């Protein structure tokens, strides 16, 4: 009988069951199983079995069940980050000058991107161009209790570059919003100026939100820029590979 098994053996058996079934079904079988599913040992074993753990995470993950689910769910929540679908999924688009354009890497007077998986980028014009996405965290599977109690890290990254023959400006602003879209936390870069005759290298900018308090339901990501020479066409800042991830 299962109840007569040593706890260590039972944990190994339960660890072979899909995580969702552990929470929704196995946890309801009896008090012993509930305690095991709610405890750390089972989830530490599942993380180890699936390569989700290391020395650093073992020291820092206070709730192993949440750590497991966050690790398994980790993905880029920005849709169409590299312009493969034109401007689809990007809202509140401001098309200053000749507006946004999508180009193939490396582009005129440009450099290849550090990752071979990125093939395109967005480029701005001679007046400010901006675009934004609003991410619904609940729709992406990050439930309210998780965001309010665990407050997982929200990691934001973006890549920008200029043409080597033109100067440009770049900005990024990311906000954590409540149910009513009140701003609960905000990261806003300075206006970054890239001079004419620059090296055209791609630069990553990043920010991590943590300990932001309860109530976060949306993430609003906005970036943009322009050229500084006011040349007709698309000589402004280039952006690509934007990302927002929720991490343990």
PDB file of N, CA and C in Angstrom, residues 171-175 186-190 207 209 222:
ATOM      1  N   UNK A 171      15.324  55.751 -26.420  1.00  0.00           N
ATOM      2  CA  UNK A 171      14.731  55.743 -25.081  1.00  0.00           C
ATOM      3  C   UNK A 171      13.928  54.460 -24.884  1.00  0.00           C
ATOM      4  N   UNK A 172      13.834  54.031 -23.624  1.00  0.00           N
ATOM      5  CA  UNK A 172      12.951  52.923 -23.249  1.00  0.00           C
ATOM      6  C   UNK A 172      12.259  53.278 -21.949  1.00  0.00           C
ATOM      7  N   UNK A 173      10.985  52.888 -21.828  1.00  0.00           N
ATOM      8  CA  UNK A 173      10.227  53.116 -20.598  1.00  0.00           C
ATOM      9  C   UNK A 173       9.343  51.888 -20.367  1.00  0.00           C
ATOM     10  N   UNK A 174       9.469  51.272 -19.189  1.00  0.00           N
ATOM     11  CA  UNK A 174       8.673  50.090 -18.857  1.00  0.00           C
ATOM     12  C   UNK A 174       7.967  50.348 -17.526  1.00  0.00           C
ATOM     13  N   UNK A 175       6.662  50.037 -17.494  1.00  0.00           N
ATOM     14  CA  UNK A 175       5.862  50.285 -16.296  1.00  0.00           C
ATOM     15  C   UNK A 175       5.154  49.005 -15.867  1.00  0.00           C
ATOM     16  N   UNK A 186       8.260  51.744 -12.170  1.00  0.00           N
ATOM     17  CA  UNK A 186       8.617  52.265 -13.497  1.00  0.00           C
ATOM     18  C   UNK A 186      10.129  52.275 -13.674  1.00  0.00           C
ATOM     19  N   UNK A 187      10.548  51.919 -14.866  1.00  0.00           N
ATOM     20  CA  UNK A 187      11.943  52.100 -15.272  1.00  0.00           C
ATOM     21  C   UNK A 187      11.952  52.932 -16.539  1.00  0.00           C
ATOM     22  N   UNK A 188      12.673  54.040 -16.504  1.00  0.00           N
ATOM     23  CA  UNK A 188      12.790  54.919 -17.667  1.00  0.00           C
ATOM     24  C   UNK A 188      14.264  55.243 -17.874  1.00  0.00           C
ATOM     25  N   UNK A 189      14.778  54.917 -19.035  1.00  0.00           N
ATOM     26  CA  UNK A 189      16.175  55.229 -19.319  1.00  0.00           C
ATOM     27  C   UNK A 189      16.332  56.726 -19.551  1.00  0.00           C
ATOM     28  N   UNK A 190      17.562  57.179 -19.484  1.00  0.00           N
ATOM     29  CA  UNK A 190      17.852  58.510 -19.987  1.00  0.00           C
ATOM     30  C   UNK A 190      17.720  58.482 -21.504  1.00  0.00           C
ATOM     31  N   UNK A 207      16.821  45.871 -17.296  1.00  0.00           N
ATOM     32  CA  UNK A 207      16.402  46.291 -15.959  1.00  0.00           C
ATOM     33  C   UNK A 207      15.613  45.145 -15.339  1.00  0.00           C
ATOM     34  N   UNK A 209      12.880  44.300 -12.298  1.00  0.00           N
ATOM     35  CA  UNK A 209      11.955  44.734 -11.251  1.00  0.00           C
ATOM     36  C   UNK A 209      11.877  43.633 -10.191  1.00  0.00           C
ATOM     37  N   UNK A 222       7.593  50.240 -23.689  1.00  0.00           N
ATOM     38  CA  UNK A 222       7.625  51.240 -24.766  1.00  0.00           C
ATOM     39  C   UNK A 222       9.071  51.607 -25.077  1.00  0.00           C
TER      40      UNK A 222
END
